[in-house]
Coordinates of C-alpha atoms in Angstrom, one line a residue:
M14 CA 91.6 -9.6 39.9
S15 CA 90.1 -6.3 39.1
A16 CA 87.3 -5.9 36.8
V17 CA 85.2 -2.9 35.7
A18 CA 82.1 -2.3 37.8
E19 CA 79.0 -1.1 36.0
I20 CA 77.5 2.0 38.1
T21 CA 73.9 3.2 37.1
A22 CA 72.0 6.2 38.5
T23 CA 68.3 6.4 39.1
P24 CA 66.5 8.0 36.2
V25 CA 64.2 11.0 36.6
A26 CA 60.8 10.9 34.8
P27 CA 60.5 13.7 32.5
S28 CA 57.6 16.1 32.3
W29 CA 54.9 16.3 29.8
T30 CA 56.3 19.7 28.5
Q31 CA 59.7 17.8 28.2
K32 CA 58.1 15.0 26.3
L33 CA 56.2 17.6 24.0
A34 CA 59.4 19.5 23.4
E35 CA 61.2 16.3 22.2
L36 CA 58.7 15.7 19.5
D37 CA 59.3 16.9 16.0
R38 CA 57.3 19.7 14.2
S39 CA 55.2 17.3 12.1
Q40 CA 54.3 15.4 15.3
K41 CA 53.4 18.5 17.3
I42 CA 51.2 19.7 14.2
K43 CA 49.3 16.3 14.2
L44 CA 48.9 16.2 17.7
A45 CA 47.2 19.8 17.8
L46 CA 45.1 19.1 14.9
G47 CA 43.9 16.1 16.3
I48 CA 43.0 17.5 19.9
A49 CA 41.2 20.4 17.8
L50 CA 39.2 18.0 15.9
L51 CA 38.3 15.7 18.9
V52 CA 37.0 18.9 20.8
V53 CA 34.9 19.8 17.7
V54 CA 33.4 16.5 17.5
A55 CA 32.6 16.5 21.4
L56 CA 30.9 20.1 21.0
A57 CA 29.1 18.9 17.9
G58 CA 27.7 15.7 19.8
T59 CA 26.9 17.6 23.0
F60 CA 24.9 20.2 20.9
M61 CA 23.0 17.6 18.9
T62 CA 22.1 15.6 22.0
R63 CA 21.0 19.0 23.8
Q64 CA 19.2 20.5 20.8
A65 CA 15.5 21.4 21.8
D66 CA 12.6 19.9 20.1
W67 CA 11.1 22.9 18.4
K68 CA 7.0 22.7 18.3
V69 CA 4.6 25.6 16.8
L70 CA 3.3 28.0 19.2
Y71 CA 1.2 29.9 16.8
A72 CA 0.8 30.0 13.0
N73 CA -0.6 32.2 10.4
L74 CA -0.8 35.3 12.7
S75 CA -0.8 38.7 11.3
D76 CA 2.1 41.1 11.6
K77 CA 0.5 42.9 14.3
D78 CA -0.1 39.9 16.5
G79 CA 2.9 38.2 15.5
G80 CA 5.2 41.3 16.7
A81 CA 3.2 41.3 20.1
V82 CA 3.7 37.6 20.7
V83 CA 7.4 37.8 19.8
A84 CA 7.9 41.0 22.0
Q85 CA 6.3 39.1 25.0
L86 CA 8.6 36.1 24.3
A87 CA 11.7 38.1 24.5
Q88 CA 10.4 39.8 27.7
M89 CA 10.0 36.4 29.2
N90 CA 13.5 35.3 28.0
V91 CA 11.8 32.4 26.0
P92 CA 14.0 31.2 23.0
Y93 CA 12.2 31.0 19.8
K94 CA 12.5 30.9 16.0
Y95 CA 10.5 31.1 12.9
S96 CA 9.7 28.3 10.5
E97 CA 10.6 28.2 6.9
G98 CA 9.0 31.2 5.3
G99 CA 8.1 32.8 8.5
G100 CA 4.5 31.4 8.7
A101 CA 4.9 30.0 12.5
I102 CA 6.5 30.9 15.6
M103 CA 8.3 27.9 17.3
V104 CA 9.4 27.3 21.0
P105 CA 10.6 24.3 22.7
S106 CA 8.1 21.5 23.0
E107 CA 8.3 21.3 26.6
R108 CA 7.1 25.0 26.9
V109 CA 4.4 25.2 24.3
H110 CA 1.4 24.6 26.5
D111 CA 2.8 26.9 29.2
L112 CA 3.4 29.9 27.1
R113 CA -0.1 29.4 25.2
L114 CA -1.7 29.7 28.8
R115 CA 0.3 32.8 29.7
L116 CA 0.0 34.6 26.6
A117 CA -3.9 34.0 26.6
S118 CA -3.8 35.6 30.0
Q119 CA -2.4 38.6 28.6
G120 CA -4.8 38.7 25.7
L121 CA -2.5 37.4 23.0
P122 CA -2.9 37.0 20.3
K123 CA -5.9 39.2 19.8
G124 CA -6.6 38.4 16.3
S125 CA -7.2 40.6 13.1
V126 CA -10.7 40.2 13.5
T127 CA -12.7 42.2 16.2
G128 CA -16.4 41.2 17.4
F129 CA -18.7 42.6 19.8
E130 CA -15.7 43.6 22.2
L131 CA -15.8 47.0 20.4
M132 CA -19.1 47.7 22.3
E133 CA -17.0 47.3 25.7
G134 CA -14.9 50.5 25.2
N135 CA -17.8 52.9 24.4
R136 CA -16.8 56.6 25.2
F137 CA -18.9 59.2 26.7
G138 CA -20.8 61.2 24.1
V139 CA -21.1 58.5 21.3
T140 CA -23.8 59.6 18.7
Q141 CA -26.5 57.2 17.9
F142 CA -24.8 56.6 14.1
Q143 CA -21.5 55.7 15.8
E144 CA -23.0 53.3 18.1
R145 CA -24.7 51.6 15.3
L146 CA -21.7 51.3 13.1
N147 CA -19.7 49.7 16.1
F148 CA -22.7 47.2 16.4
Q149 CA -22.5 46.4 12.6
R150 CA -18.8 46.0 12.7
G151 CA -19.0 43.7 15.9
L152 CA -21.6 41.4 14.2
E153 CA -19.4 41.3 11.0
G154 CA -16.5 40.3 13.3
E155 CA -18.4 37.7 14.9
L156 CA -19.8 36.2 11.8
T157 CA -16.2 36.1 10.1
R158 CA -15.1 34.1 13.4
S159 CA -17.8 31.5 12.9
I160 CA -17.1 31.2 9.2
Q161 CA -13.5 30.7 9.8
A162 CA -14.1 27.8 12.1
V163 CA -14.9 25.8 8.9
A164 CA -11.9 23.4 8.1
A165 CA -11.6 24.5 4.6
I166 CA -11.6 28.3 5.0
Q167 CA -8.4 29.9 5.8
S168 CA -9.7 33.5 6.1
A169 CA -13.1 35.3 5.6
R170 CA -14.7 38.6 5.3
V171 CA -18.3 39.6 6.0
H172 CA -19.9 42.7 4.5
L173 CA -23.6 43.7 5.9
A174 CA -25.9 46.0 4.4
L175 CA -28.3 47.0 7.4
P176 CA -30.8 49.6 6.0
N177 CA -32.2 52.1 8.4
Q178 CA -35.7 51.1 9.2
N179 CA -38.3 53.9 9.6
G180 CA -42.1 53.5 10.3
F181 CA -43.1 56.3 7.8
F182 CA -41.7 54.3 4.9
R183 CA -44.5 52.0 3.1
E184 CA -41.9 49.4 2.0
Q185 CA -39.1 48.7 4.3
L186 CA -35.7 47.7 2.6
K187 CA -34.4 44.4 3.5
P188 CA -30.9 43.6 4.9
S189 CA -28.4 41.7 2.7
A190 CA -25.0 40.4 2.9
S191 CA -21.7 39.4 1.0
V192 CA -19.2 36.8 2.2
L193 CA -15.6 36.7 0.9
V194 CA -13.9 33.5 1.6
T195 CA -10.3 32.2 1.0
L196 CA -9.9 28.7 1.0
Y197 CA -6.8 26.7 1.9
P198 CA -5.0 25.1 -1.3
G199 CA -6.7 22.1 -2.7
R200 CA -9.7 22.6 -0.7
I201 CA -13.3 23.3 -2.0
L202 CA -16.7 23.9 -0.5
D203 CA -19.4 21.6 -1.4
R204 CA -23.2 22.4 -1.8
A205 CA -24.2 21.7 1.9
Q206 CA -21.2 23.8 3.3
L207 CA -22.1 26.7 1.2
A208 CA -25.7 26.5 2.3
G209 CA -24.5 26.2 5.7
I210 CA -22.6 29.5 5.5
V211 CA -25.5 31.1 3.9
H212 CA -28.2 30.0 6.4
L213 CA -25.7 31.1 9.3
V214 CA -25.5 34.7 8.0
A215 CA -29.3 34.9 7.4
S216 CA -30.3 33.6 10.8
S217 CA -28.1 36.1 12.4
V218 CA -29.4 39.0 11.0
P219 CA -33.1 39.9 11.5
D220 CA -35.4 39.9 8.6
M221 CA -32.7 38.7 6.3
N222 CA -33.6 36.2 3.6
P223 CA -31.0 33.6 2.5
T224 CA -31.3 34.5 -1.1
A225 CA -30.0 37.9 -0.1
V226 CA -26.6 36.3 1.0
S227 CA -23.9 36.1 -1.8
V228 CA -20.7 34.1 -1.1
I229 CA -17.6 34.4 -3.3
D230 CA -14.2 33.2 -3.2
D231 CA -10.8 35.0 -3.4
N232 CA -10.8 34.5 -7.4
G233 CA -14.2 36.5 -7.6
K234 CA -16.3 33.2 -8.5
L235 CA -19.8 33.0 -7.2
L236 CA -20.3 30.1 -5.0
S237 CA -23.8 30.7 -3.7
A238 CA -26.7 29.8 -6.1
T239 CA -28.9 32.4 -7.0
P240 CA -32.9 32.0 -7.7
D241 CA -32.4 32.6 -11.4
A242 CA -29.7 29.9 -11.5
A243 CA -32.0 27.3 -9.7
G244 CA -33.1 25.6 -12.9
A245 CA -29.8 26.1 -14.9
G246 CA -28.1 23.3 -16.6
G247 CA -25.7 20.5 -15.1
D248 CA -23.6 21.5 -12.4
V249 CA -20.9 19.9 -10.2
Q250 CA -23.7 18.3 -7.8
Q251 CA -25.3 16.9 -10.9
L252 CA -22.3 15.3 -12.1
Q253 CA -21.6 13.9 -8.6
Y254 CA -25.0 12.3 -8.4
V255 CA -24.6 10.7 -11.9
Q256 CA -21.3 9.1 -10.7
Q257 CA -22.7 7.9 -7.4
I258 CA -25.5 6.3 -9.3
E259 CA -23.2 4.6 -11.8
Q260 CA -20.7 3.6 -9.1
L261 CA -23.8 2.0 -7.1
Y262 CA -24.9 0.1 -10.0
S263 CA -21.2 -1.3 -10.8
K264 CA -20.9 -2.4 -7.0
R265 CA -24.3 -4.3 -7.1
I266 CA -23.2 -6.3 -10.4
I267 CA -19.7 -7.2 -8.8
D268 CA -21.2 -8.1 -5.6
I269 CA -23.6 -10.4 -7.2
L270 CA -21.0 -12.0 -9.7
E271 CA -17.9 -12.3 -7.7
P272 CA -19.1 -15.2 -5.4
V273 CA -19.9 -17.1 -8.8
V274 CA -16.9 -16.1 -11.0
G275 CA -14.4 -15.5 -8.0
R276 CA -12.6 -12.3 -6.9
Q277 CA -10.9 -9.9 -9.4
N278 CA -12.7 -12.1 -12.3
V279 CA -15.3 -9.7 -13.1
K280 CA -15.4 -6.1 -14.5
A281 CA -18.5 -3.9 -14.6
Q282 CA -19.2 -0.6 -15.9
V283 CA -22.8 1.2 -15.8
T284 CA -23.9 4.3 -17.8
A285 CA -26.9 6.2 -16.4
E286 CA -28.8 8.9 -18.2
I287 CA -30.3 10.9 -15.5
D288 CA -33.3 13.5 -16.2
F289 CA -32.7 16.6 -14.1
S290 CA -35.4 18.6 -15.8
Q291 CA -38.3 19.9 -13.8
T292 CA -41.8 19.5 -15.4
E293 CA -45.2 20.7 -14.2
S294 CA -48.5 19.8 -15.7
T295 CA -52.0 20.8 -14.6
S296 CA -55.4 18.9 -15.9
E297 CA -58.8 19.8 -15.3
L298 CA -61.3 16.6 -15.6
H299 CA -65.1 16.6 -15.8
K300 CA -67.5 13.7 -15.1
P301 CA -70.4 12.8 -17.4
N302 CA -73.8 13.7 -16.5
Q303 CA -75.2 11.7 -13.7
T304 CA -78.8 10.5 -12.7
P305 CA -81.1 13.0 -11.1
D306 CA -80.8 11.0 -7.8
T307 CA -76.9 11.0 -7.8
A308 CA -76.7 14.6 -8.8
A309 CA -76.0 17.5 -6.5
V310 CA -78.5 20.4 -6.8
R311 CA -76.6 23.9 -6.7
S312 CA -79.5 26.1 -7.0
Q313 CA -83.5 25.7 -7.8
Q314 CA -85.8 28.4 -8.8
V315 CA -89.8 27.9 -9.3
V316 CA -91.9 30.8 -11.1
E317 CA -95.8 29.8 -10.8
S318 CA -98.6 32.2 -11.8
G319 CA -102.4 31.2 -11.6
G320 CA -105.4 32.9 -13.4
G321 CA -108.9 34.0 -11.9
S322 CA -112.4 33.8 -13.4
A323 CA -113.8 37.1 -15.0
A324 CA -117.5 37.9 -15.0
T325 CA -118.9 37.9 -18.4
P326 CA -122.5 38.2 -19.5
P327 CA -124.2 34.9 -20.2
T328 CA -124.5 33.9 -23.7
G329 CA -126.3 31.0 -25.5
V330 CA -129.7 29.8 -26.1
P331 CA -131.8 30.0 -23.0
G332 CA -133.1 26.8 -21.5
A333 CA -132.1 24.0 -19.5
T334 CA -129.2 22.8 -21.9
S335 CA -127.7 25.9 -21.5
N336 CA -127.5 25.9 -17.9
Q337 CA -126.0 22.6 -17.7
P338 CA -122.3 22.2 -17.1
A339 CA -120.3 21.1 -20.0
A340 CA -119.4 17.3 -20.0
Q341 CA -115.8 16.3 -19.4
A342 CA -113.9 15.7 -22.6
N343 CA -112.8 12.3 -23.5
A344 CA -111.1 12.7 -26.7
P345 CA -107.5 11.6 -27.4
I346 CA -104.8 14.1 -26.9
N347 CA -103.5 14.0 -30.2
G348 CA -107.0 14.1 -31.8
A349 CA -109.3 16.8 -32.9
A350 CA -110.5 19.5 -30.7
P351 CA -114.0 18.9 -29.3
T352 CA -116.7 21.2 -30.8
L353 CA -119.5 22.5 -28.7
S354 CA -122.9 22.2 -29.5
A355 CA -124.7 25.1 -31.1
G356 CA -126.6 25.5 -27.8
A357 CA -123.8 25.1 -25.4
T358 CA -122.4 28.3 -24.3
G359 CA -120.4 29.2 -21.4
T360 CA -121.5 31.6 -18.7
G361 CA -118.0 32.7 -18.0
S362 CA -114.1 32.8 -19.1
S363 CA -110.9 31.7 -16.9
T364 CA -107.3 32.7 -17.4
P365 CA -104.8 29.7 -17.6
S366 CA -102.1 29.2 -14.8
K367 CA -98.3 29.4 -15.6
K368 CA -95.3 27.5 -13.8
E369 CA -91.8 27.8 -14.4
S370 CA -89.1 25.9 -12.5
V371 CA -85.1 26.2 -13.2
T372 CA -82.8 23.7 -11.4
N373 CA -79.0 24.1 -11.5
Y374 CA -76.8 21.0 -10.8
E375 CA -73.3 21.1 -9.5
V376 CA -70.7 20.3 -12.4
D377 CA -68.1 17.6 -11.3
K378 CA -64.4 18.9 -11.8
T379 CA -61.0 17.4 -10.8
V380 CA -57.9 19.7 -11.1
K381 CA -54.6 17.8 -10.9
V382 CA -51.1 19.3 -10.7
V383 CA -48.3 17.1 -11.1
K384 CA -44.4 18.2 -10.7
G385 CA -41.9 15.9 -12.1
G386 CA -39.1 15.4 -9.4
T387 CA -35.3 15.9 -10.7
G388 CA -32.9 12.9 -10.9
A389 CA -35.0 10.3 -12.3
V390 CA -33.5 7.5 -14.2
K391 CA -34.0 7.7 -18.1
R392 CA -31.9 4.9 -19.1
L393 CA -29.3 2.3 -17.8
S394 CA -26.5 0.6 -20.0
A395 CA -24.4 -2.0 -18.2
A396 CA -21.3 -3.6 -19.8
V397 CA -19.8 -6.6 -17.7
V398 CA -16.7 -8.6 -18.5
V399 CA -16.3 -12.1 -16.9
N400 CA -12.9 -13.9 -17.0
Y401 CA -12.5 -17.5 -18.2
Q402 CA -12.8 -20.1 -15.4
S403 CA -10.0 -22.2 -14.4
G404 CA -10.5 -25.9 -15.2
P405 CA -8.6 -29.1 -14.5
E406 CA -4.8 -29.2 -15.0
E407 CA -3.5 -30.7 -18.2
K408 CA 0.1 -31.7 -18.4
G409 CA 0.7 -29.9 -14.9
K410 CA -0.5 -26.6 -16.2
P411 CA -4.0 -25.0 -15.2
V412 CA -6.2 -24.7 -18.2
N413 CA -8.9 -21.6 -18.6
K414 CA -12.1 -22.5 -20.2
P415 CA -15.0 -20.2 -21.4
L416 CA -18.3 -20.2 -19.8
T417 CA -21.1 -22.1 -21.5
P418 CA -24.0 -20.3 -23.0
E419 CA -26.4 -21.4 -20.2
Q420 CA -24.0 -19.8 -17.6
L421 CA -23.6 -16.7 -19.7
E422 CA -27.6 -16.3 -20.0
Q423 CA -28.0 -17.0 -16.2
M424 CA -25.2 -14.1 -15.4
T425 CA -27.0 -11.9 -17.9
A426 CA -30.4 -12.4 -16.1
L427 CA -28.9 -11.8 -12.8
V428 CA -27.3 -8.4 -14.0
R429 CA -30.7 -7.5 -15.3
D430 CA -32.5 -8.0 -12.2
T431 CA -29.7 -6.3 -10.2
I432 CA -30.0 -3.0 -11.9
G433 CA -33.6 -3.1 -12.4
F434 CA -33.9 -3.8 -16.2
S435 CA -36.8 -2.1 -18.0
K436 CA -37.5 -2.7 -21.7
E437 CA -39.7 0.2 -21.9
R438 CA -36.9 2.6 -20.9
G439 CA -34.6 1.2 -23.3
D440 CA -32.2 -0.3 -20.9
S441 CA -29.3 -2.7 -22.3
V442 CA -27.1 -5.0 -20.8
N443 CA -24.0 -6.5 -22.5
L444 CA -21.9 -9.5 -20.9
M445 CA -18.9 -10.7 -22.5
N446 CA -16.7 -13.7 -21.5
T447 CA -13.1 -13.4 -22.3
P448 CA -9.7 -14.2 -20.8
F449 CA -8.0 -11.6 -18.7
M450 CA -4.4 -10.5 -19.3
A451 CA -2.2 -11.6 -16.6
M452 CA -0.6 -8.5 -15.0
A453 CA 3.2 -9.1 -14.4
T454 CA 3.7 -8.6 -10.6
D455 CA 7.3 -8.4 -9.1
N456 CA 7.4 -10.7 -6.2
T457 CA 11.1 -10.3 -5.5
P458 CA 11.6 -9.6 -1.9
V459 CA 12.9 -6.2 -1.2
P460 CA 16.6 -6.5 0.4
L461 CA 16.8 -5.3 4.1
W462 CA 18.9 -2.4 3.2
K463 CA 16.5 -1.1 0.9
Q464 CA 13.3 -1.2 2.8
P465 CA 12.0 2.3 3.9
E466 CA 12.1 1.5 7.7
M467 CA 15.6 0.6 7.5
L468 CA 16.4 3.7 5.4
E469 CA 14.7 6.1 7.9
L470 CA 16.7 4.2 10.8
A471 CA 19.8 4.7 8.9
K472 CA 19.2 8.4 8.4
S473 CA 18.4 8.8 12.0
F474 CA 21.7 7.1 13.2
A475 CA 23.8 8.6 10.3
W476 CA 24.9 11.6 12.1
P477 CA 25.8 10.4 15.5
V478 CA 27.7 7.2 14.0
G479 CA 29.4 9.3 11.4
M480 CA 30.9 11.8 14.3
V481 CA 32.0 8.8 16.5
L482 CA 34.0 7.2 13.5
F483 CA 35.3 10.4 12.6
G484 CA 36.6 10.9 16.3
L485 CA 38.1 7.5 16.3
I486 CA 39.9 8.0 13.0
V487 CA 41.2 11.3 14.3
L488 CA 42.2 9.7 17.6
M489 CA 43.8 6.4 16.1
G490 CA 45.6 8.3 13.1
M491 CA 46.7 11.6 14.8
V492 CA 46.5 11.8 18.4
R493 CA 47.7 8.2 19.4
P494 CA 50.9 8.1 17.2
A495 CA 52.0 11.6 18.8
V496 CA 51.2 10.4 22.3
K497 CA 52.9 7.0 21.7
A498 CA 56.0 8.9 20.6
M499 CA 56.0 11.1 23.8
N500 CA 55.8 7.9 26.1
A501 CA 58.5 6.0 24.1
P502 CA 61.7 5.2 26.4
K503 CA 64.9 6.9 25.7
V504 CA 67.9 4.7 25.6
E505 CA 71.0 6.4 27.3
P506 CA 74.6 5.1 27.4
V507 CA 75.7 3.7 30.7
V508 CA 79.3 5.0 31.6
P509 CA 81.3 2.3 33.3
A510 CA 84.3 2.6 35.4
V511 CA 87.5 2.1 33.9
A512 CA 90.0 -0.3 35.6
G513 CA 93.4 1.2 36.6
T514 CA 92.5 4.9 35.9
Q515 CA 90.2 6.6 38.5
L516 CA 88.5 3.7 40.3
D517 CA 89.2 0.1 40.7
A518 CA 86.6 -2.3 41.9
I519 CA 88.0 -5.5 43.4
E520 CA 85.6 -8.4 43.1
S521 CA 85.8 -12.0 43.7
E522 CA 88.0 -14.4 41.7
T523 CA 84.7 -15.7 39.7
P524 CA 82.5 -12.4 39.2
N525 CA 79.0 -12.9 38.2
R526 CA 78.5 -11.2 34.9
P527 CA 75.2 -12.1 33.2
D528 CA 74.6 -11.5 29.6
L529 CA 78.2 -10.7 29.1
L530 CA 79.2 -13.8 27.1
P531 CA 76.8 -15.5 24.9
A532 CA 76.3 -19.1 25.3
P533 CA 78.4 -21.3 23.1
V534 CA 77.1 -22.7 20.0
A535 CA 77.7 -26.2 18.6
D536 CA 77.9 -25.2 15.0
N537 CA 80.3 -22.3 15.4
T538 CA 77.5 -19.8 14.2
P539 CA 78.5 -16.2 14.9
V540 CA 76.1 -14.8 17.4
P541 CA 75.2 -10.9 17.4
P542 CA 76.3 -9.0 20.5
T543 CA 73.8 -8.6 23.1
K544 CA 72.5 -5.1 24.6
E545 CA 75.0 -5.3 27.5
Q546 CA 78.1 -6.0 25.2
L547 CA 77.0 -2.9 23.2
R548 CA 76.6 -0.6 26.2
L549 CA 80.2 -1.8 27.6
E550 CA 81.6 -1.1 24.1
D551 CA 80.2 2.3 24.2
A552 CA 81.5 2.9 27.5
R553 CA 84.9 1.8 26.5
Q554 CA 84.9 4.1 23.5
L555 CA 84.0 7.1 25.8
A556 CA 86.6 6.3 28.1
K557 CA 89.2 6.1 25.6
Q558 CA 88.2 9.3 23.6
N559 CA 87.4 11.5 26.6
P560 CA 88.8 10.0 29.9
I561 CA 88.6 13.3 31.9
A562 CA 84.8 13.8 31.3
V563 CA 84.4 10.3 32.4
A564 CA 86.4 10.6 35.5
N565 CA 84.4 13.7 36.4
I566 CA 81.2 12.0 36.1
I567 CA 82.3 9.2 38.4
K568 CA 83.5 11.8 40.8
T569 CA 80.2 13.3 40.7
W570 CA 78.5 10.2 41.7
V571 CA 80.7 9.1 44.3
N572 CA 80.4 12.6 46.1
G573 CA 76.5 12.3 45.6
E574 CA 76.4 15.7 43.9
A575 CA 73.7 16.8 41.4
P576 CA 75.1 16.8 37.6
A577 CA 75.8 20.2 36.2

């Protein structure tokens, strides 16, 4: 029995170019676009991972120093860029310290301020005036550098007026200085910093008085105090002092009452009247007259003059009575003057003595000068509010109760003692007990995806994760379908040998033909043809339509020749 023998040839695997050529136009466009997008994503990821971390090398450089630094960086083949606004020069972070040391060895940046290095390059034949001018410029530069070291000062400029000293002048002129400062935005100079700048300049110049130093800002405002303005009205420092005093007393009140009424249950405000006026009084006191024993003699003058007897002719009645001395008077002082007897006469006359004494005593004198200090407290006013105290619960709810009058009186006494209450000074204390308004607080927990930490983390991973997702979409949606279409197997018809025409295959009586006939079905349901049946049917149709071509194919296979 003759049968048709199925003869197959070994298929040759097509190349990638052949597979690519078999794709249609739309698949080719999708494949090319997908590969291009994948390359872009890969390059972007590589650039992001290899991007250098830039840090500031120098900031706020002048144009001259910035140009010199940039030229040196370009000569050293170091990448650099400018920050937003061009205020800083940025380089890779791993090279910041190395570049600073290398540029410093070359004297960069030089800085717009020049100090005493001006004196290093003196030329031959410099006059005394030029040498003195260079010294003044160097001193101004050094003072400018020192002032710019203050944290709040961005830049500064110092002008010195150094008069020429001459020994022939009776009155020598004193030096003076002016300082112009530019502050960083939002910064101020307090009184202590201004005093430090003034004394820094005054101490650096011989014979300079601190009052001869003026400090102004870039707006033209005089910052340093002048002697005329020493006793002027209130200024910022005085207001700050008043606020400090008020805050101190308020804190004292809260600290003394919080342990009694609880935290956040007491509020206190204190108003202080401070006397900043300066008073000076002079008094002269004299003590009353003292006794001679305790008095101090300042000076004493005694003048004494005595008279002598003069020879006069004897007078009177001759005899023994006239020659006897006169008897001692014993009459009272305030009585009548004694009278001499008719016969009593003196034999001579004497001049009376005179004595004058002048004594000057020290006068007690006390001179007292009292100068009142500034910042004395004239009056204090304290206002204190205390919250109701929570009592026992009623019906499951807490109850707030007011304080008793005794408690209020005790707390008022505590406040008075805390602030140093003085009735003569006119101080006042007002303590009020009232319930506080409950502040509505939102205790709802913030979701995890709304927390700031998670938002920052999401922002940091957004770009790399987005690139990966975009690459996967391009790969799965554009590249993968095209590659799958290229690798799909192609079904080619199998040309069978036709019996009785060109080649007969003699086989056994019972040939083994798998999958040629379907298995019988019990319910007579039609069974669709198998793949082998379809291939055989196609081969039969080809042999019927073009038997010569089929014969040539079989002949070529038999001879082992390559198909044309």
